[in-house]
Amino acid sequence: MVRFTVLASGSKGNSTVVSGGRTRILVDAGLSCRELFRRMKLAGEDPTTLNAIVVTHEHQDHVNGLSVTARKLGIPVYFTEATHRAWMRWLTPRRQMTYAQWLEACRKQAAEREAEPEIAASEAVNGECGSGEAEAEVQLEANGPAECDSAPSDTASDPGPAAPPSLKEDPTWLPAVEYFQAGEAFVIGDIDLNPFTIPHDAADPVGFVFCAEGVRMGFATDLGYVPPNVREQLRNLDLLLLESNHDLEMLRDGPYPWSVKQRVLSRVGHLSNDAAAEFLSSAYDGQAAYVILAHLSENNNLPELARVAAERALLGRASLLANRLLLAEQHQPLFGISF
Ligand SMILES: [Zn+2]
Ligand SMILES: [Zn+2]
């Protein structure tokens, strides 16, 4: 059976489970591990059956729970190389220091460790040579490893020499990293993935077409507009998940600072209701049984505005009446759509 479950969608966290055959993929891990597991169970998905995590881009609302979730489940994470690097940079301390200072700090730590191994071990967490300045969210996760109690016990408790570094020692450590490239299809178990480039202000952002058991599911959020290559990809789909981020007037009149408004509105920002509707009424071929509007802004949009814009676009074309329109939500899962 093929199933598509949006666990969360929006600027506070994005995550979707795509299941096909014996394979289950988590697309982005934008919620804490605990919340991801909670929502998966709510939606009837077993977190321990996930085979891999696939990352669309490195923005926080897509990777917030990535390290913890991958470690808890011991599963590989698929990135483009540029996204992986950007993600690692995000987690790595930004403190500037000279090589001499760094060397001195390392020496000091080593000496402390020799003198007082117990104390030094805890201090090293905030030491100059460690990765102690990771983002607050990651620190929170690091402090709460019991968040995902129901997961199979991970190797963190393994006392053997091959034990991975703790989250505080190295927040960028993952059980396994696999690279893919936009434009080059690849396979995870029973699911084919076709990543394509999207215009967004991240290192190497992608959308996907997932295909399992002959069912094709398109996935495109976090894009400033719908360029020809994306229009090309989002055809012959059984399911289309498309960003409908903001209402233009609400954004213009809303509370965001001008610079943020400009960013959202830009060609590498987010797709407005009007832009999504324009795609649905023109380039979209109307084939999908389900159209899911996603990544709705809580500040600059209303579900009804997004729905009405999309409905108008779809109703404008008689052949599209069969499309079922759904809205993905930030605070609760959109229960499994099965084929
Ligand atoms: Zn983004
Ligand atoms: Zn996003």
Coordinates of C-alpha atoms and ligand atoms in Angstrom, one line a residue:
M1 CA 0.0 0.0 0.0
V2 CA 1.1 3.5 -0.7
R3 CA 0.4 6.1 1.9
F4 CA 1.2 9.8 2.3
T5 CA 0.9 11.4 5.8
V6 CA 1.7 15.0 6.4
L7 CA 2.8 15.2 10.1
A8 CA 3.3 19.0 10.1
S9 CA 3.4 21.8 7.6
G10 CA 4.3 25.4 8.1
S11 CA 7.1 27.7 9.4
K12 CA 7.1 26.0 12.8
G13 CA 8.0 22.6 11.4
N14 CA 7.6 20.4 8.4
S15 CA 7.6 16.6 8.1
T16 CA 5.9 14.0 6.0
V17 CA 5.9 10.2 5.9
V18 CA 5.9 8.6 2.4
S19 CA 5.2 4.8 2.5
G20 CA 5.4 2.4 -0.3
G21 CA 5.9 -1.4 -0.4
R22 CA 8.1 -2.2 2.6
T23 CA 9.7 1.2 2.7
R24 CA 8.9 4.3 4.8
I25 CA 10.7 7.6 4.3
L26 CA 10.5 10.7 6.5
V27 CA 10.7 13.8 4.3
D28 CA 12.2 16.5 6.5
A29 CA 12.4 16.4 10.3
G30 CA 11.3 19.8 11.3
L31 CA 9.7 18.9 14.6
S32 CA 11.4 17.6 17.8
C33 CA 11.9 13.9 17.7
R34 CA 9.4 13.4 20.5
E35 CA 6.7 15.4 18.6
L36 CA 7.5 13.5 15.4
F37 CA 7.0 10.2 17.1
R38 CA 3.8 11.4 18.8
R39 CA 2.3 12.6 15.6
M40 CA 3.4 9.4 13.7
K41 CA 1.6 7.3 16.3
L42 CA -1.5 9.6 16.1
A43 CA -1.5 9.0 12.4
G44 CA -1.1 5.2 12.8
E45 CA 2.5 5.2 11.7
D46 CA 5.2 3.3 13.6
P47 CA 8.4 5.4 13.9
T48 CA 10.6 2.3 14.3
T49 CA 9.7 1.2 10.8
L50 CA 11.2 4.3 9.1
N51 CA 14.0 3.4 6.7
A52 CA 15.5 6.8 6.0
I53 CA 15.1 10.6 6.3
V54 CA 15.3 12.8 3.2
V55 CA 16.0 16.5 3.6
T56 CA 14.7 19.1 1.1
H57 CA 16.8 21.9 2.5
E58 CA 18.6 23.1 5.6
H59 CA 16.2 25.7 7.0
Q60 CA 15.4 25.1 10.6
D61 CA 11.7 24.3 10.1
H62 CA 12.8 21.3 8.0
V63 CA 15.7 20.0 10.2
N64 CA 14.9 20.8 13.8
G65 CA 14.7 17.2 15.0
L66 CA 17.0 15.7 12.4
S67 CA 20.0 14.7 14.5
V68 CA 18.0 13.3 17.4
T69 CA 15.6 11.4 15.2
A70 CA 18.2 9.9 12.9
R71 CA 20.3 8.8 16.0
K72 CA 17.4 7.4 17.8
L73 CA 16.3 5.3 14.8
G74 CA 19.8 4.6 13.5
I75 CA 18.8 5.4 10.0
P76 CA 20.6 7.2 7.1
V77 CA 19.9 10.7 6.1
Y78 CA 19.8 11.7 2.4
F79 CA 20.9 15.2 1.5
T80 CA 22.4 17.0 -1.5
E81 CA 26.1 17.6 -0.6
A82 CA 25.6 21.4 -0.5
T83 CA 22.6 21.0 1.9
H84 CA 24.6 18.7 4.1
R85 CA 27.4 21.2 4.3
A86 CA 25.1 24.0 5.0
W87 CA 23.4 22.0 7.7
M88 CA 26.7 21.2 9.3
R89 CA 27.7 24.9 9.2
W90 CA 24.5 25.8 10.9
L91 CA 25.3 23.5 13.8
T92 CA 28.9 24.4 14.1
P93 CA 30.0 27.1 16.4
R94 CA 30.4 30.5 14.7
R95 CA 32.9 31.8 17.2
Q96 CA 36.0 33.2 15.5
M97 CA 39.3 32.3 16.9
T98 CA 42.9 32.2 15.7
Y99 CA 44.6 28.9 15.2
A100 CA 46.9 29.7 18.1
Q101 CA 44.0 30.3 20.3
W102 CA 42.3 27.1 19.3
L103 CA 45.5 25.1 19.9
E104 CA 45.9 26.7 23.3
A105 CA 42.3 25.9 24.2
C106 CA 42.7 22.3 23.2
R107 CA 45.9 22.0 25.3
K108 CA 44.1 23.5 28.2
Q109 CA 41.2 21.0 27.9
A110 CA 43.6 18.1 27.5
A111 CA 45.4 19.1 30.7
E112 CA 42.1 19.5 32.5
R113 CA 41.0 16.1 31.3
E114 CA 44.1 14.5 32.7
A115 CA 43.9 16.2 36.0
E116 CA 40.2 15.7 36.6
P117 CA 38.6 13.4 34.1
E118 CA 35.1 13.5 35.6
I119 CA 34.8 17.3 35.8
A120 CA 36.6 17.8 32.5
A121 CA 34.2 15.5 30.7
S122 CA 31.3 17.7 31.6
E123 CA 33.1 21.0 30.9
A124 CA 34.2 19.8 27.5
V125 CA 30.7 20.2 26.4
N126 CA 31.1 24.0 26.5
G127 CA 34.8 23.9 25.6
E128 CA 36.5 25.9 23.0
C129 CA 37.2 22.8 20.8
G130 CA 33.8 21.2 21.1
S131 CA 30.6 22.0 19.3
G132 CA 29.0 23.5 22.4
E133 CA 27.5 26.5 20.7
A134 CA 25.0 24.6 18.6
E135 CA 21.7 26.3 18.1
A136 CA 19.4 26.5 21.1
E137 CA 16.9 24.0 19.6
V138 CA 19.6 21.4 19.3
Q139 CA 20.8 22.0 22.8
L140 CA 17.3 21.5 24.0
E141 CA 17.1 18.2 22.2
A142 CA 20.5 17.3 23.6
N143 CA 19.1 17.8 27.1
G144 CA 16.2 15.6 26.5
P145 CA 17.3 12.3 25.0
A146 CA 14.4 10.6 26.8
E147 CA 12.1 12.4 24.4
C148 CA 11.8 9.4 22.2
D149 CA 11.7 6.7 24.8
S150 CA 9.7 4.4 22.6
A151 CA 12.4 4.3 20.0
P152 CA 14.7 1.3 19.9
S153 CA 17.6 2.0 22.2
D154 CA 20.3 3.8 20.3
T155 CA 24.0 3.3 20.5
A156 CA 24.5 6.3 22.8
S157 CA 24.5 3.9 25.7
D158 CA 26.9 1.6 24.0
P159 CA 30.1 1.7 26.1
G160 CA 32.2 0.2 23.3
P161 CA 35.0 2.1 21.5
A162 CA 32.8 2.5 18.4
A163 CA 30.2 4.5 20.3
P164 CA 29.3 7.7 18.3
P165 CA 29.9 11.1 19.8
S166 CA 27.2 12.5 21.9
L167 CA 24.9 15.2 20.5
K168 CA 26.8 17.8 22.5
E169 CA 30.2 16.6 21.4
D170 CA 29.2 16.6 17.7
P171 CA 25.7 17.6 16.8
T172 CA 26.5 17.0 13.1
W173 CA 27.1 13.2 13.6
L174 CA 24.6 11.0 11.9
P175 CA 24.4 7.2 11.7
A176 CA 24.9 7.4 7.9
V177 CA 24.8 10.2 5.2
E178 CA 23.9 9.5 1.6
Y179 CA 24.1 12.2 -1.1
F180 CA 21.8 12.7 -4.0
Q181 CA 21.7 15.4 -6.7
A182 CA 18.8 17.4 -8.1
G183 CA 17.9 16.0 -11.5
E184 CA 19.2 12.5 -10.8
A185 CA 16.6 9.9 -9.7
F186 CA 17.5 7.5 -7.0
V187 CA 15.9 4.7 -5.0
I188 CA 15.3 4.0 -1.4
G189 CA 13.9 0.5 -1.0
D190 CA 10.6 0.3 -2.8
I191 CA 10.3 4.1 -3.4
D192 CA 11.8 5.9 -6.4
L193 CA 12.7 9.5 -5.7
N194 CA 13.1 12.3 -8.4
P195 CA 14.6 15.4 -6.8
F196 CA 14.3 18.7 -8.7
T197 CA 15.7 22.1 -8.0
I198 CA 13.4 24.7 -6.5
P199 CA 14.0 28.5 -6.3
H200 CA 14.4 29.2 -2.6
D201 CA 17.0 31.0 -0.4
A202 CA 18.8 27.9 0.8
A203 CA 22.0 26.2 -0.3
D204 CA 20.6 23.6 -2.7
P205 CA 16.8 23.2 -2.1
V206 CA 14.8 20.5 -3.8
G207 CA 11.3 19.3 -4.3
F208 CA 10.5 15.7 -5.1
V209 CA 8.4 13.3 -7.1
F210 CA 8.1 10.1 -5.1
C211 CA 6.9 7.0 -7.0
A212 CA 5.9 3.7 -5.4
E213 CA 3.8 0.9 -6.8
G214 CA 3.0 3.1 -9.8
V215 CA 1.6 5.9 -7.6
R216 CA 3.3 9.3 -8.2
M217 CA 3.4 12.0 -5.5
G218 CA 4.7 15.5 -6.1
F219 CA 6.1 17.5 -3.3
A220 CA 6.9 21.2 -3.7
T221 CA 7.1 23.7 -0.8
D222 CA 9.5 26.6 -0.1
L223 CA 9.7 28.0 -3.5
G224 CA 9.5 31.6 -4.6
Y225 CA 7.7 30.9 -7.9
V226 CA 7.0 27.9 -10.1
P227 CA 9.7 27.8 -12.8
P228 CA 9.5 25.7 -15.9
N229 CA 11.5 22.8 -14.5
V230 CA 9.1 22.5 -11.6
R231 CA 6.0 22.8 -13.9
E232 CA 7.5 20.0 -15.9
Q233 CA 8.0 17.7 -12.9
L234 CA 4.5 18.3 -11.4
R235 CA 2.7 16.4 -14.1
N236 CA 1.0 13.0 -14.2
L237 CA 0.7 12.9 -10.5
D238 CA -1.7 11.0 -8.3
L239 CA -1.0 13.4 -5.4
L240 CA 0.3 17.0 -5.4
L241 CA 1.5 18.7 -2.3
L242 CA 2.0 22.4 -3.2
E243 CA 2.9 25.4 -1.1
S244 CA 0.3 28.1 -0.6
N245 CA 2.2 30.2 1.8
H246 CA 0.6 33.6 2.1
D247 CA -2.1 36.0 1.0
L248 CA -0.4 38.9 -0.7
E249 CA -2.5 41.6 1.0
M250 CA -2.1 40.0 4.5
L251 CA 1.6 39.8 4.0
R252 CA 1.9 43.4 2.8
D253 CA -0.3 44.8 5.6
G254 CA 1.0 42.3 8.2
P255 CA 3.4 42.5 11.1
Y256 CA 6.6 41.4 9.4
P257 CA 9.5 43.9 9.1
W258 CA 9.9 45.1 5.5
S259 CA 13.1 43.1 4.9
V260 CA 11.3 39.9 5.9
K261 CA 8.3 40.8 3.7
Q262 CA 10.8 41.3 0.8
R263 CA 12.4 37.9 1.4
V264 CA 9.1 36.1 1.5
L265 CA 7.9 37.9 -1.7
S266 CA 11.1 37.4 -3.6
R267 CA 11.8 34.9 -6.3
V268 CA 13.6 32.7 -3.7
G269 CA 11.0 33.1 -1.0
H270 CA 7.6 31.4 -0.7
L271 CA 4.7 30.7 -3.0
S272 CA 1.6 32.9 -2.5
N273 CA -2.0 31.7 -2.7
D274 CA -2.2 33.6 -6.0
A275 CA 0.9 32.0 -7.4
A276 CA -0.2 28.5 -6.4
A277 CA -3.6 29.2 -7.9
E278 CA -2.0 30.5 -11.1
F279 CA -0.1 27.2 -11.4
L280 CA -3.2 25.2 -10.7
S281 CA -5.2 27.0 -13.3
S282 CA -2.6 27.0 -16.0
A283 CA 0.4 24.6 -16.0
Y284 CA -1.1 21.9 -13.8
D285 CA -2.6 19.0 -15.8
G286 CA -5.4 18.2 -13.3
Q287 CA -4.4 14.5 -13.0
A288 CA -4.0 14.3 -9.2
A289 CA -6.7 12.7 -7.1
Y290 CA -5.5 14.8 -4.2
V291 CA -4.2 18.3 -4.1
I292 CA -2.7 19.3 -0.7
L293 CA -2.0 23.0 0.0
A294 CA 0.9 23.2 2.4
H295 CA 3.3 25.5 4.3
L296 CA 0.5 28.0 5.0
S297 CA 1.8 31.0 7.0
E298 CA 0.1 31.4 10.4
N299 CA 0.6 35.2 10.3
N300 CA 0.0 36.0 6.7
N301 CA -2.6 33.6 5.5
L302 CA -5.9 32.0 6.5
P303 CA -6.8 28.5 5.5
E304 CA -10.0 29.7 3.9
L305 CA -8.2 32.2 1.7
A306 CA -5.8 29.5 0.5
R307 CA -8.6 27.1 -0.1
V308 CA -10.8 29.6 -2.0
A309 CA -8.0 30.6 -4.2
A310 CA -7.1 27.0 -5.1
E311 CA -10.8 26.0 -5.5
R312 CA -11.4 28.9 -7.9
A313 CA -8.4 27.8 -9.9
L314 CA -9.4 24.2 -10.0
L315 CA -13.1 24.9 -10.7
G316 CA -12.2 27.1 -13.5
R317 CA -11.3 24.0 -15.4
A318 CA -14.1 21.5 -15.7
S319 CA -11.8 18.6 -16.1
L320 CA -10.4 19.2 -12.6
L321 CA -13.6 18.8 -10.6
A322 CA -12.4 15.4 -9.4
N323 CA -9.4 16.8 -7.6
R324 CA -9.9 16.5 -3.9
L325 CA -8.5 19.6 -2.1
L326 CA -6.9 19.2 1.3
L327 CA -5.0 21.6 3.6
A328 CA -2.0 20.4 5.5
E329 CA -1.8 21.8 9.0
Q330 CA 0.9 23.0 11.4
H331 CA -0.4 21.6 14.6
Q332 CA -1.8 18.2 13.7
P333 CA -1.2 15.5 11.1
L334 CA -3.2 15.2 7.9
F335 CA -4.0 11.5 8.3
G336 CA -2.8 9.1 5.8
I337 CA -3.9 9.3 2.3
S338 CA -3.8 5.8 0.9
F339 CA -3.7 4.4 -2.6
Ligands
ZN1 ZN 12.8 27.1 3.6
ZN2 ZN 10.0 25.9 5.2

